[in-house]
Coordinates of N, CA and C in Angstrom, one line a residue:
M117 N 113.6 70.8 99.0 CA 113.4 70.8 100.7 C 112.9 72.1 100.6
P118 N 111.4 72.4 100.9 CA 111.3 73.6 101.6 C 112.1 73.7 103.1
S119 N 111.9 75.6 102.8 CA 112.3 76.0 104.5 C 111.3 75.9 105.3
A120 N 111.5 75.7 106.5 CA 110.4 75.6 107.3 C 110.3 77.2 107.6
L121 N 111.0 78.1 107.5 CA 111.0 79.5 107.9 C 109.7 80.2 107.2
F122 N 109.6 79.4 106.1 CA 108.1 80.0 105.3 C 107.1 79.1 105.3
S123 N 107.0 77.7 105.6 CA 106.5 76.9 106.0 C 105.4 77.0 107.5
T124 N 106.2 77.9 108.2 CA 105.7 77.3 109.5 C 104.5 78.4 109.6
P125 N 103.6 78.0 110.0 CA 101.8 79.0 110.3 C 102.7 80.1 111.6
R126 N 102.3 80.9 111.8 CA 102.1 82.2 112.9 C 101.0 82.3 113.3
P127 N 100.6 83.1 114.1 CA 99.6 83.9 114.0 C 99.8 85.5 113.9
E128 N 99.2 86.2 113.2 CA 99.3 87.7 112.5 C 99.6 88.4 113.9
P129 N 101.0 89.3 113.7 CA 100.8 89.9 114.8 C 100.2 91.3 114.9
S130 N 100.4 91.7 116.0 CA 99.4 93.5 116.1 C 99.9 94.4 114.9
H131 N 99.3 95.3 114.6 CA 100.0 96.1 113.4 C 100.0 97.0 113.8
L132 N 99.8 97.7 115.3 CA 100.3 98.7 116.1 C 102.1 98.8 116.3
L133 N 102.9 98.1 116.9 CA 103.8 98.7 116.6 C 104.6 99.0 115.5
P134 N 104.4 98.3 114.0 CA 104.7 98.6 112.6 C 104.4 100.0 112.3
T135 N 103.0 100.2 112.5 CA 102.4 101.4 112.3 C 103.3 102.7 112.8
I136 N 103.1 102.4 114.4 CA 104.3 103.6 115.3 C 105.3 103.4 114.8
G137 N 106.2 102.7 114.6 CA 107.4 102.6 113.6 C 107.5 103.3 112.6
G138 N 106.5 103.6 111.8 CA 106.6 104.1 110.4 C 106.2 106.0 110.4
S139 N 105.0 106.2 111.8 CA 105.0 107.1 112.2 C 106.3 108.2 112.9
V140 N 106.9 107.4 113.5 CA 108.0 108.2 113.9 C 109.0 108.2 112.7
V141 N 109.2 107.4 111.6 CA 110.2 107.9 110.7 C 109.6 109.3 110.2
L142 N 108.3 109.4 109.7 CA 107.3 110.5 108.9 C 107.8 111.7 110.1
A143 N 107.3 111.5 111.3 CA 108.2 112.7 112.3 C 109.4 113.1 112.1
L144 N 109.8 111.9 112.3 CA 111.5 112.3 112.2 C 111.9 113.3 111.0
A145 N 111.1 113.2 109.9 CA 111.4 113.4 108.4 C 111.0 115.0 108.3
L146 N 110.1 115.3 109.5 CA 109.7 116.7 109.2 C 111.0 117.8 109.8
P147 N 111.4 117.6 110.9 CA 112.9 118.3 111.1 C 113.9 118.5 109.9
I148 N 113.9 116.8 108.9 CA 114.9 117.3 108.2 C 114.2 117.8 106.8
F149 N 113.4 117.6 106.6 CA 112.7 119.1 105.8 C 112.6 120.5 106.2
L150 N 112.6 120.7 107.1 CA 113.0 122.3 108.0 C 114.1 122.6 107.9
V151 N 115.1 121.9 108.3 CA 116.3 122.0 108.3 C 117.1 122.6 107.2
A152 N 117.0 121.7 105.9 CA 117.5 121.2 104.6 C 116.7 122.3 103.7
G153 N 115.5 122.9 103.8 CA 114.9 123.8 103.3 C 114.0 123.4 102.1
W154 N 113.9 122.1 102.2 CA 113.2 121.2 101.2 C 111.3 122.0 101.4
N155 N 110.7 121.5 100.3 CA 109.1 121.7 100.3 C 108.7 121.1 101.7
V156 N 108.2 121.8 102.6 CA 107.4 121.0 103.6 C 106.1 120.6 103.4
A157 N 105.7 120.9 101.8 CA 104.4 120.7 101.5 C 104.4 119.2 101.2
A158 N 105.7 118.5 100.3 CA 106.1 117.5 100.0 C 105.6 116.5 101.3
W159 N 106.3 116.8 102.3 CA 106.2 116.0 104.1 C 104.6 116.0 104.4
G160 N 103.9 117.2 103.8 CA 102.5 117.0 104.3 C 101.7 115.8 103.7
L161 N 101.7 116.3 102.0 CA 101.4 115.0 101.2 C 101.9 113.4 101.9
A162 N 102.8 113.7 102.2 CA 103.1 112.2 102.6 C 102.2 111.5 103.9
A163 N 102.6 112.8 104.7 CA 102.0 112.3 106.2 C 100.4 112.3 105.9
A164 N 99.4 113.1 105.0 CA 98.3 113.0 104.7 C 98.2 111.4 104.0
L165 N 98.5 111.1 103.5 CA 98.5 109.7 102.7 C 98.7 108.4 103.7
W166 N 99.9 108.9 104.8 CA 100.3 107.7 105.3 C 98.8 107.9 106.3
V167 N 98.3 108.8 107.1 CA 97.2 108.7 108.0 C 95.7 107.9 106.8
A168 N 95.9 108.7 105.4 CA 94.5 108.1 105.0 C 94.6 106.5 104.5
V169 N 95.6 106.2 104.4 CA 96.0 104.5 104.5 C 95.8 103.9 105.6
H170 N 96.3 104.5 106.7 CA 96.0 103.8 107.9 C 94.6 103.7 108.2
V171 N 93.7 105.0 107.9 CA 92.1 104.9 108.5 C 91.8 103.8 108.1
L172 N 92.0 103.8 106.4 CA 91.1 102.7 105.6 C 91.4 101.5 105.8
D173 N 93.0 100.9 106.3 CA 93.1 100.0 107.4 C 92.8 99.7 108.1
L174 N 92.2 100.5 108.9 CA 91.6 100.5 110.2 C 90.2 100.0 110.0
F175 N 89.3 100.5 109.2 CA 87.8 100.2 108.4 C 87.9 99.1 108.3
V176 N 88.9 98.6 107.4 CA 89.0 97.3 106.9 C 88.8 96.2 107.9
A177 N 90.0 96.4 108.6 CA 90.0 95.5 110.0 C 88.7 95.3 110.7
R178 N 87.7 96.3 111.0 CA 87.0 96.5 111.5 C 85.9 95.9 110.7
A179 N 86.1 96.2 109.7 CA 84.8 94.9 108.2 C 85.3 93.4 108.9
R180 N 86.4 92.9 108.9 CA 86.8 91.7 108.4 C 86.3 90.9 109.9
A181 N 86.7 92.0 111.3 CA 86.6 90.9 112.8 C 85.0 91.0 113.1
Q182 N 84.3 92.0 112.0 CA 82.7 91.7 112.0 C 82.3 90.5 111.3
T183 N 82.8 90.0 110.4 CA 82.0 89.3 109.5 C 83.6 88.0 109.5
V184 N 83.4 86.9 109.0 CA 84.2 85.6 109.0 C 83.9 84.7 107.7
T185 N 83.5 85.8 106.5 CA 83.1 85.1 105.6 C 83.7 85.1 104.4
L186 N 83.7 85.1 103.3 CA 84.3 85.1 102.2 C 84.2 86.1 101.8
A187 N 82.7 87.1 101.9 CA 82.6 88.3 101.5 C 84.1 89.6 102.6
A188 N 84.6 89.2 103.7 CA 85.2 89.7 104.3 C 86.9 90.1 103.4
S189 N 87.0 88.6 102.8 CA 88.0 88.6 102.3 C 88.5 89.5 100.8
G190 N 87.0 89.7 100.4 CA 86.4 90.6 99.1 C 86.9 91.9 99.3
V191 N 86.3 91.8 100.3 CA 86.6 93.8 101.0 C 87.8 94.2 101.3
Q192 N 88.8 92.9 101.7 CA 90.0 93.3 102.1 C 90.9 93.3 100.5
A193 N 90.4 93.0 99.6 CA 91.4 92.4 98.5 C 90.6 94.1 97.8
F194 N 89.8 94.4 97.6 CA 89.4 95.1 97.1 C 90.2 96.6 97.4
A195 N 90.0 97.0 99.3 CA 90.9 98.1 100.1 C 92.4 97.6 99.6
L196 N 92.9 96.8 99.3 CA 94.1 96.4 99.0 C 94.5 97.4 97.6
F197 N 93.2 96.7 96.7 CA 93.9 97.7 95.3 C 93.2 99.1 95.2
F198 N 92.2 99.3 96.1 CA 91.8 100.9 96.4 C 93.0 101.9 96.7
K199 N 93.6 101.1 97.6 CA 95.1 101.8 98.5 C 96.1 102.0 97.3
S200 N 96.1 100.6 96.3 CA 97.4 100.9 95.2 C 97.3 102.1 94.6
I201 N 95.7 102.2 94.1 CA 95.4 102.9 92.7 C 95.5 104.6 93.4
G202 N 94.8 105.0 94.5 CA 95.0 106.0 95.2 C 96.0 106.9 95.4
L203 N 96.9 105.7 96.0 CA 98.1 106.4 96.3 C 99.0 106.8 95.0
L204 N 99.0 105.9 93.7 CA 99.4 106.1 92.8 C 98.5 107.4 92.2
A205 N 97.6 107.4 91.9 CA 96.6 108.7 91.5 C 97.2 109.8 92.1
V206 N 97.1 110.0 93.3 CA 97.7 111.1 93.9 C 98.9 111.8 93.8
L207 N 100.1 110.6 93.5 CA 101.4 110.8 93.3 C 101.4 111.4 92.1
L208 N 100.3 110.8 91.0 CA 100.7 111.2 89.4 C 100.4 112.7 89.5
A209 N 98.8 113.0 90.4 CA 98.6 114.5 90.0 C 99.5 115.2 90.7
A210 N 100.2 114.8 91.9 CA 101.2 115.7 92.2 C 102.6 116.1 91.6
L211 N 103.2 115.0 90.7 CA 104.2 114.8 90.0 C 103.5 116.2 88.7
A212 N 102.2 115.8 88.7 CA 101.8 117.0 87.1 C 101.7 118.3 88.0
A213 N 101.5 118.3 88.6 CA 101.7 120.2 89.6 C 103.0 120.5 89.9
D214 N 103.8 119.4 90.6 CA 104.9 120.0 90.9 C 105.8 119.0 91.2
R215 N 107.0 118.6 90.5 CA 107.8 117.6 90.3 C 108.7 117.4 91.7
S216 N 109.3 118.7 92.4 CA 109.5 118.3 93.6 C 108.9 118.3 95.0
L217 N 107.7 118.5 94.8 CA 106.8 118.3 95.7 C 106.3 116.2 95.5
A218 N 106.4 116.0 94.3 CA 106.0 114.7 94.2 C 107.4 113.6 94.8
L219 N 108.4 114.5 94.5 CA 109.5 113.2 95.1 C 109.9 113.6 95.9
G220 N 109.6 114.6 96.4 CA 109.6 114.1 98.5 C 108.7 113.7 99.2
A221 N 107.5 114.0 98.4 CA 106.6 113.1 99.1 C 106.5 111.2 99.0
V222 N 106.9 110.9 97.9 CA 107.4 109.3 97.2 C 108.5 108.9 98.4
V223 N 110.0 109.7 98.4 CA 110.3 109.4 99.4 C 110.3 109.3 100.6
T224 N 109.4 110.1 101.3 CA 109.2 110.2 102.3 C 108.7 109.0 102.9
Y225 N 107.0 108.8 102.3 CA 106.6 107.9 102.2 C 106.7 106.2 101.8
A226 N 108.3 106.2 100.8 CA 108.5 105.1 100.8 C 109.8 104.7 101.5
L227 N 110.0 105.6 102.6 CA 110.6 105.3 104.0 C 109.7 105.0 104.9
A228 N 108.7 105.6 105.0 CA 107.9 105.1 106.0 C 107.4 103.5 106.2
Y229 N 107.1 103.5 105.0 CA 106.5 102.2 104.1 C 107.9 101.1 104.7
T230 N 108.6 101.5 104.4 CA 109.6 100.1 104.0 C 109.9 100.0 105.8
F231 N 110.3 101.1 106.6 CA 110.1 100.8 108.3 C 109.4 100.0 108.6
E232 N 108.2 100.3 108.3 CA 106.8 99.9 108.4 C 107.1 98.4 108.5
L233 N 107.2 98.3 107.2 CA 107.4 96.6 106.5 C 108.2 95.9 107.3
G234 N 109.6 96.0 107.5 CA 110.2 95.7 108.0 C 110.1 95.6 109.6
L235 N 109.7 96.4 110.3 CA 109.3 95.8 111.6 C 108.1 94.9 111.4
S236 N 107.2 95.1 110.1 CA 106.1 93.9 110.7 C 106.8 92.3 110.3
L237 N 107.8 92.7 109.4 CA 108.4 91.0 109.1 C 108.8 90.8 110.2
V238 N 109.6 91.4 111.0 CA 110.8 91.3 112.0 C 109.2 91.0 113.2
S239 N 108.4 91.0 113.3 CA 107.0 90.9 114.6 C 106.4 89.5 114.0
Y240 N 106.4 89.1 112.8 CA 106.1 87.9 112.3 C 106.8 86.9 112.3
F241 N 108.2 87.2 112.0 CA 109.0 85.8 112.0 C 109.7 85.7 112.9
G242 N 109.3 86.9 114.4 CA 109.8 86.9 115.5 C 109.1 85.8 116.5
A243 N 107.4 85.6 115.9 CA 106.1 85.6 117.1 C 106.5 84.0 117.1
E244 N 106.0 83.1 117.9 CA 106.0 81.7 118.4 C 105.2 80.9 117.2
R245 N 105.7 79.6 117.0 CA 105.4 79.0 115.0 C 103.9 78.5 116.4
R246 N 103.1 78.1 115.2 CA 101.8 77.5 115.6 C 101.9 75.7 115.9

């Protein structure tokens, strides 16, 4: 018997609250980097990647809103693939340049992303069922 939790459709929630939550995690990480004496460039790389991914998301959302065709789904799928490969390429280049830079950026970005994902899931499953 399938669970009704996952089979009940819900409207897509706003992306604003999860994005703000992830940004708050990034903002709170900066003083930790400064006080602990860690490489602030790692925080800067994580923040730059965070902004780049969300700017790309904004462009994809606008493109999807303008067209409701199958092409919009293709653009969204390509953007997801491009974001993943782009993040991987930048982080691998950072790893080749400086191991501590890459480690700090990965951990900081992962914390912000995980918090954003958690807020997205709570807002989705907390929404009224259709």
